[in-house]
mmCIF file of C-alpha atoms in Angstrom:
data_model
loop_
_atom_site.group_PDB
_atom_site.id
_atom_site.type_symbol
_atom_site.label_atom_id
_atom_site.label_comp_id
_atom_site.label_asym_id
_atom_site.label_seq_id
_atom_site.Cartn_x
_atom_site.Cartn_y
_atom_site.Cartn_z
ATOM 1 C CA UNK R 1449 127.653 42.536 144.890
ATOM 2 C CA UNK R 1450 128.203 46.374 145.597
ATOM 3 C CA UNK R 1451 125.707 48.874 144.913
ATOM 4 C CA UNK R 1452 125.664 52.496 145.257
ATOM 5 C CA UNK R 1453 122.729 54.300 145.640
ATOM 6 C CA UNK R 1454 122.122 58.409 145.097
ATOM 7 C CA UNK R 1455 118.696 59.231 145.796
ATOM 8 C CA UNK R 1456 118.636 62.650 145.123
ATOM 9 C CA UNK R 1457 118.414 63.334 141.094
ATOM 10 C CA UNK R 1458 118.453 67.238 141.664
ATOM 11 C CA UNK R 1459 118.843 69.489 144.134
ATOM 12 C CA UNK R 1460 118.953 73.150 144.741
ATOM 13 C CA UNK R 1461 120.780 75.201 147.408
ATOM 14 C CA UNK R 1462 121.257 79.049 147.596
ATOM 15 C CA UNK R 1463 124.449 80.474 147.379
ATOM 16 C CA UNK R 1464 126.611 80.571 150.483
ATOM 17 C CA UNK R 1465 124.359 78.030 152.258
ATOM 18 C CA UNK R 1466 125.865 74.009 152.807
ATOM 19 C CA UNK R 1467 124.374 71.040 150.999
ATOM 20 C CA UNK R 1468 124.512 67.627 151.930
ATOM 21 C CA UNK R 1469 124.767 65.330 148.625
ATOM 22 C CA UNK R 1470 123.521 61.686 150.039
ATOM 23 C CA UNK R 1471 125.364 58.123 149.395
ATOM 24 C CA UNK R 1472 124.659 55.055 150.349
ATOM 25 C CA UNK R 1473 126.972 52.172 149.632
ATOM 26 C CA UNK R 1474 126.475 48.203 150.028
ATOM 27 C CA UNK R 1475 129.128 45.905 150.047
ATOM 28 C CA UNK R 1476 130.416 42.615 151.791
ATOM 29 C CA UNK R 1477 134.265 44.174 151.557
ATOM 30 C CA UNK R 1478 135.913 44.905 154.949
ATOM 31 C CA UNK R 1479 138.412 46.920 153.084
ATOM 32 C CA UNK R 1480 136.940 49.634 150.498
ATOM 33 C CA UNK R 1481 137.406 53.301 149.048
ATOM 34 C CA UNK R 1482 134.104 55.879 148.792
ATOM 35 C CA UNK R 1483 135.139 58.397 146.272
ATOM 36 C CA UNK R 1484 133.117 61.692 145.194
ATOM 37 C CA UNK R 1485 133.678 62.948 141.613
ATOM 38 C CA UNK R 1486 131.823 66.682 139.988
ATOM 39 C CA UNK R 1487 130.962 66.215 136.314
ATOM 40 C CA UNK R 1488 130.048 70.254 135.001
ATOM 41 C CA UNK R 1489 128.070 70.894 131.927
ATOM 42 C CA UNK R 1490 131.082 70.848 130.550
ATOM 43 C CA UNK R 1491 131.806 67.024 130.977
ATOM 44 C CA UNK R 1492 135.025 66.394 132.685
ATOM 45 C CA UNK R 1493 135.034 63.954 136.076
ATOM 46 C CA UNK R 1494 136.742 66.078 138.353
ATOM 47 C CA UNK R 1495 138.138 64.284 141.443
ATOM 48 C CA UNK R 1496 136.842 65.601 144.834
ATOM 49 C CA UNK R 1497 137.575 63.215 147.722
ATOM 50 C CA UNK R 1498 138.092 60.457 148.916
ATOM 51 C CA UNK R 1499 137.720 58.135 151.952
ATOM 52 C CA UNK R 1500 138.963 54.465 153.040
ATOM 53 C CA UNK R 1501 137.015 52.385 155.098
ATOM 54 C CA UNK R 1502 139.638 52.057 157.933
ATOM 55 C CA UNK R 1503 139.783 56.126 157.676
ATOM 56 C CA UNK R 1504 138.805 56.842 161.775
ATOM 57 C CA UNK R 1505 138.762 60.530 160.433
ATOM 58 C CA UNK R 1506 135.932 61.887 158.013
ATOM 59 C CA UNK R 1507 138.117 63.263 154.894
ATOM 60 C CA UNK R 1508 138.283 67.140 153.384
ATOM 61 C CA UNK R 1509 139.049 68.878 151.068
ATOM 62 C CA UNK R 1510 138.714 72.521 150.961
ATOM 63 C CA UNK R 1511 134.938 73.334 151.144
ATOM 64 C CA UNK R 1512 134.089 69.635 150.480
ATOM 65 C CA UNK R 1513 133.955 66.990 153.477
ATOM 66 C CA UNK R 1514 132.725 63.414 153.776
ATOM 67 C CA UNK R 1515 130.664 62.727 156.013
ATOM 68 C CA UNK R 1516 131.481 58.679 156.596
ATOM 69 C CA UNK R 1517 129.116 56.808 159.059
ATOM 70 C CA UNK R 1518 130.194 53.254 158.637
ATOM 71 C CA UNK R 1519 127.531 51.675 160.442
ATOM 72 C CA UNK R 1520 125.112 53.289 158.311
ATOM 73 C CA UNK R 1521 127.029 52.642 154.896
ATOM 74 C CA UNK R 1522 126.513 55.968 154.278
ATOM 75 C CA UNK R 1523 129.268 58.684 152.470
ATOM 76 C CA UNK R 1524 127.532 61.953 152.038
ATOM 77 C CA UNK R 1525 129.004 64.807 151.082
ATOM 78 C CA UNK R 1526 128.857 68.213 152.379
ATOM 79 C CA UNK R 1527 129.500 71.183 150.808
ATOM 80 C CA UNK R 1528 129.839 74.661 152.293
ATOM 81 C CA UNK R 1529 129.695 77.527 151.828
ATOM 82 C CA UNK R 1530 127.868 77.110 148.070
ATOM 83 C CA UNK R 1531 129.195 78.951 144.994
ATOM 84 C CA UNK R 1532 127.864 79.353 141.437
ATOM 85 C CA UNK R 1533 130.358 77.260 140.396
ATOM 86 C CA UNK R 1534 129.780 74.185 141.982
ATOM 87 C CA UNK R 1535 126.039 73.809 139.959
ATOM 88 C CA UNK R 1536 127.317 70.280 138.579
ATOM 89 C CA UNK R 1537 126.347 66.265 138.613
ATOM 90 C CA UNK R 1538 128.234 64.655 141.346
ATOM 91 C CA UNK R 1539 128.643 61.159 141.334
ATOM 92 C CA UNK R 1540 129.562 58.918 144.425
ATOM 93 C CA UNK R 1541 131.676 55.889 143.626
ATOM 94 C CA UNK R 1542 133.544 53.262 145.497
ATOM 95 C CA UNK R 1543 136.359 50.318 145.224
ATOM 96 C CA UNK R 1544 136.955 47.083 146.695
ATOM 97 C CA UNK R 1545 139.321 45.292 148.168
ATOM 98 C CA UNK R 1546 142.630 47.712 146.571
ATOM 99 C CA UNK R 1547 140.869 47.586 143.220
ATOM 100 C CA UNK R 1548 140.822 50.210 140.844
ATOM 101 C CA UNK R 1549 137.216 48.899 139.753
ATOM 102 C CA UNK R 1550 134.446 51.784 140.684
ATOM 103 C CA UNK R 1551 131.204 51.171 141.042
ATOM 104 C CA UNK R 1552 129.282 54.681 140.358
ATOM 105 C CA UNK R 1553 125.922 55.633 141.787
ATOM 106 C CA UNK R 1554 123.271 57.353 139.341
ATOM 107 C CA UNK R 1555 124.503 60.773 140.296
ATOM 108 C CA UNK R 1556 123.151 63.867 142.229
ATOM 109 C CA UNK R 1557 122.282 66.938 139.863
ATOM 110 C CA UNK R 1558 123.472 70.308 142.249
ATOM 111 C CA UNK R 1559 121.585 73.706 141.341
ATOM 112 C CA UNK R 1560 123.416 76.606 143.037
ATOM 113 C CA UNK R 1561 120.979 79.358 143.308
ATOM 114 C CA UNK R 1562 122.077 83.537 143.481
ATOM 115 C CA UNK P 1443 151.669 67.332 131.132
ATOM 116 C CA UNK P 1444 149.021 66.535 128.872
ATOM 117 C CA UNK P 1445 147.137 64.263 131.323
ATOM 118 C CA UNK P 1446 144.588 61.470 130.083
ATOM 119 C CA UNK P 1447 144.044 62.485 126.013
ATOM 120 C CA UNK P 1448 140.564 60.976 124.239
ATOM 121 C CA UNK P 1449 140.364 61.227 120.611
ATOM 122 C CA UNK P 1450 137.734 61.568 118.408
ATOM 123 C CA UNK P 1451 135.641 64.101 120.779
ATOM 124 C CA UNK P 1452 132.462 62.970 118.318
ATOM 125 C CA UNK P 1453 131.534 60.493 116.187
ATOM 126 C CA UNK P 1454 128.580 59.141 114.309
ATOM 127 C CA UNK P 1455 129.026 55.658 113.456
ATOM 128 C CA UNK P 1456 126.766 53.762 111.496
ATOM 129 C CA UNK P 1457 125.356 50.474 112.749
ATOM 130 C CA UNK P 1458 127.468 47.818 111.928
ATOM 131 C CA UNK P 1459 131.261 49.639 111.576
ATOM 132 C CA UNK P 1460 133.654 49.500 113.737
ATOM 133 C CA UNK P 1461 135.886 52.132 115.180
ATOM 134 C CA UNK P 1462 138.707 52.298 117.964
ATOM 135 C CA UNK P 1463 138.243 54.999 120.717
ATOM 136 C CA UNK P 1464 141.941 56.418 121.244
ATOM 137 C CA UNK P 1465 142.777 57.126 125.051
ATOM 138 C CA UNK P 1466 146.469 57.958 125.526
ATOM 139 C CA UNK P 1467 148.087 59.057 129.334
ATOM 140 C CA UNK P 1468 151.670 60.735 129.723
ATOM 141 C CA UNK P 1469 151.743 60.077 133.666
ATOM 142 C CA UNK P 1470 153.143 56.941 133.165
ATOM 143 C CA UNK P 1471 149.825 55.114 135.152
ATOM 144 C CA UNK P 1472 149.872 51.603 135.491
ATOM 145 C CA UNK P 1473 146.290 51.563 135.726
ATOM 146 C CA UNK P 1474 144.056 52.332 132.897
ATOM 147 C CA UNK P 1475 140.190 51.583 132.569
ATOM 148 C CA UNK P 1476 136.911 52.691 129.974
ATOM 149 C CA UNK P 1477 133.477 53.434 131.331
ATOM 150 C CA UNK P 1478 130.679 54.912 129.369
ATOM 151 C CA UNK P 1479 127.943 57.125 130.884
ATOM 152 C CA UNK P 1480 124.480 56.816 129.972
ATOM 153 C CA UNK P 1481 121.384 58.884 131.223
ATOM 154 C CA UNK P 1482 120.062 57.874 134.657
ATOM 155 C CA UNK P 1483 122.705 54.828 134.972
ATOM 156 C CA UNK P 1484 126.060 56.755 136.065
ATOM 157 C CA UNK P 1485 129.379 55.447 134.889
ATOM 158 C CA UNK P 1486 129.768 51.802 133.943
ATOM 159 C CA UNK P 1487 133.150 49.975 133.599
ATOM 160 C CA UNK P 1488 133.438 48.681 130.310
ATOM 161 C CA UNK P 1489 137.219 47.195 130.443
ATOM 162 C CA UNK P 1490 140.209 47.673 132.569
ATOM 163 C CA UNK P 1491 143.876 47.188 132.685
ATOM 164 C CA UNK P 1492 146.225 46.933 136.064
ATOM 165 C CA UNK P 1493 149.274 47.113 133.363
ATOM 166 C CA UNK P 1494 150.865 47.095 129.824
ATOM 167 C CA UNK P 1495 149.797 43.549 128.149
ATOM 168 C CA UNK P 1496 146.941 42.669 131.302
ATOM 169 C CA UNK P 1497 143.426 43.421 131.020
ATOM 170 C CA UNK P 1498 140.003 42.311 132.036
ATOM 171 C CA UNK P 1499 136.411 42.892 131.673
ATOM 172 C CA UNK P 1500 134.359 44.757 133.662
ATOM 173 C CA UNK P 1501 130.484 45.436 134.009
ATOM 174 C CA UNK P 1502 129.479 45.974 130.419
ATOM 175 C CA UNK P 1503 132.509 44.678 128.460
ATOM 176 C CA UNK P 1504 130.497 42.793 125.528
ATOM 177 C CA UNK P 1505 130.985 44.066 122.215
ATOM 178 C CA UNK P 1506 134.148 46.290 122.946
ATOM 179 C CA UNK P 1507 137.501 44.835 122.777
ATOM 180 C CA UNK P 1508 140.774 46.383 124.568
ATOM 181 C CA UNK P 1509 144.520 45.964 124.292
ATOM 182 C CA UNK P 1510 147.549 47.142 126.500
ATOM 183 C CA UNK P 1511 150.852 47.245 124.696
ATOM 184 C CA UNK P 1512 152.186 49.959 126.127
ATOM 185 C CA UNK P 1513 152.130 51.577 129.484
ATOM 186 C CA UNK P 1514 150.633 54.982 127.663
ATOM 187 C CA UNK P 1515 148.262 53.807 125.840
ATOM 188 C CA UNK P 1516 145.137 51.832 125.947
ATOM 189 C CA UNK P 1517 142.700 51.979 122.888
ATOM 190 C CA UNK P 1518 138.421 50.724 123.208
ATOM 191 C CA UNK P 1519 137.502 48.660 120.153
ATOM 192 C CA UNK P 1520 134.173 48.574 118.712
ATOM 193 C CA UNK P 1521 133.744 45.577 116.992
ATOM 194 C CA UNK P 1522 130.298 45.986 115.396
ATOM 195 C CA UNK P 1523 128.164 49.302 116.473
ATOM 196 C CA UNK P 1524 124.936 48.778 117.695
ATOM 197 C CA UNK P 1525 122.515 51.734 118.434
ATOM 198 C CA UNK P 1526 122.719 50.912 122.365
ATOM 199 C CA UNK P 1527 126.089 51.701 121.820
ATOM 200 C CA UNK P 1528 125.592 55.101 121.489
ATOM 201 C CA UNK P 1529 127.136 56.892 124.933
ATOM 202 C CA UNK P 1530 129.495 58.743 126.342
ATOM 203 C CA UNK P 1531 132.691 57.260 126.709
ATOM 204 C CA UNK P 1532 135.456 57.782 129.678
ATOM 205 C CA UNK P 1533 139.180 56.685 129.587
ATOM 206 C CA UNK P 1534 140.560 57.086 133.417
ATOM 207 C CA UNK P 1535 144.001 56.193 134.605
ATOM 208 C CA UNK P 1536 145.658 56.444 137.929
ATOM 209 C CA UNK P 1537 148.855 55.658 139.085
ATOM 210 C CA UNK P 1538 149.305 52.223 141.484
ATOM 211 C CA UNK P 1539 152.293 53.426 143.845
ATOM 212 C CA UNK P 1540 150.485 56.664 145.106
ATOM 213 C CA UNK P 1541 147.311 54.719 146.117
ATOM 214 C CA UNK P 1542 143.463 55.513 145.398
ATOM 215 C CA UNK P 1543 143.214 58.675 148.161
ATOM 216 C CA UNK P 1544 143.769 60.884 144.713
ATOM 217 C CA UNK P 1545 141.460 59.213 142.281
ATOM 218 C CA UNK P 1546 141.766 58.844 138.963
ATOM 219 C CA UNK P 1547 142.484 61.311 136.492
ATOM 220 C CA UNK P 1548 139.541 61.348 133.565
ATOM 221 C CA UNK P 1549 139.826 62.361 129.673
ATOM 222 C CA UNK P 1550 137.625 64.630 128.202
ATOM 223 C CA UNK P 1551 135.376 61.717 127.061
ATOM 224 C CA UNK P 1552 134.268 61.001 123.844
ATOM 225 C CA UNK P 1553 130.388 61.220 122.713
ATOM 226 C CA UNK P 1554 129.044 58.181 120.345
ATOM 227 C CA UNK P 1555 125.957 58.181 118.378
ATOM 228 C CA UNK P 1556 125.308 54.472 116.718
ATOM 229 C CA UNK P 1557 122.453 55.823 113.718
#
């Protein structure tokens, strides 16, 4: 079965600074999607990035990246450059196999600080 | 374009009534699914549907029922509200021919409460 795991519930980062937002994935798929999604107080699940599993290249996005280290099952992602705005849950997901299906870790709550 | 629409925003439900949870999409998506978001446990996948009259269940798809007849639309049925109902629900959609490297596109969700 797939699993993702967050283990951070909160973090905090000051403004400006990078932050690394950690994922860990588990699945018996050779072919797969890792997905990162920003849920504000306001609610919405805004799309960030994604990455495929036969991606050579890490993906970005403007300030966001993915770090992907296959061997690790690990999908982090990194943030630079920090702004107020992006204080926010962000949830790591994935898909198997060409599905549409995610599978959504417990999520990482960001603090920007000023 | 209107994107992915969710109506009611709110609702209180009583235990026992049912209601249908209205998710409508104007990007003519061929893929259309409900999750609900609880504290501490991220998104589950409730139900899902890969086209108009095709669906399936997903992770947590008992007591909810779903139909497809048409392409934009793809209502959540409560059949009989429970308390561990209450949630926050998700409608998503996302179109097949463009591929997963741009998500899916989210309503605004709608908020539960099952008193």
């Amino acid at each position: 079965a797939q699993k993702i795991t967050q283990t951070q519930p909160g973090m905090f980062v000051q403004e400006k600074e990078a932050v690394t937002l950690d994922c860990t994935y588990d699945t018996s798929d050779q072919s797969y999607g890792l997905f990162w999604y920003k849920q504000p107080s306001s609610g919405e699940m805004i799309f960030l990035i994604y990455q495929g599993s036969y991606d050579e290249q890490n993906a970005t996005e403007g300030r966001y990246s993915l770090n992907f280290q296959k061997a690790r099952k690990s999908a982090n992602l990194v943030i630079s450059a920090s702004q107020l705005g992006d204080s926010a849950m962000y949830f790591c997901a994935m898909t198997a196999s060409g599905t549409y299906k995610y599978i959504f870790g417990t999520g990482t709550r960001l603090k920007v600080l000023a | 374009n209107a994107g992915v629409t969710q109506t009611p925003k709110f609702q209180v439900l009583k235990t026992g009534q049912s209601m249908t949870l209205q998710c409508a999409q104007d990007m003519n998506h061929e893929y259309m699914s409900w999750y609900r978001q609880d504290p501490g446990m991220g998104l589950r996948l409730i139900h899902y549907s890969v086209g108009a009259g095709i669906t399936d269940q997903g992770e947590v798809p008992n007591g909810y029922n779903v139909s497809r007849s048409t392409t934009e639309d793809f209502p959540l049925r409560l059949l009989s509200a429970a308390p561990s109902q209450t949630s926050v629900y998700f409608c998503a959609s996302s179109h097949r021919d463009r591929g997963l490297k741009y998500g899916y596109t989210f309503g605004s969700g709608t908020r539960l409460t099952v008193v």
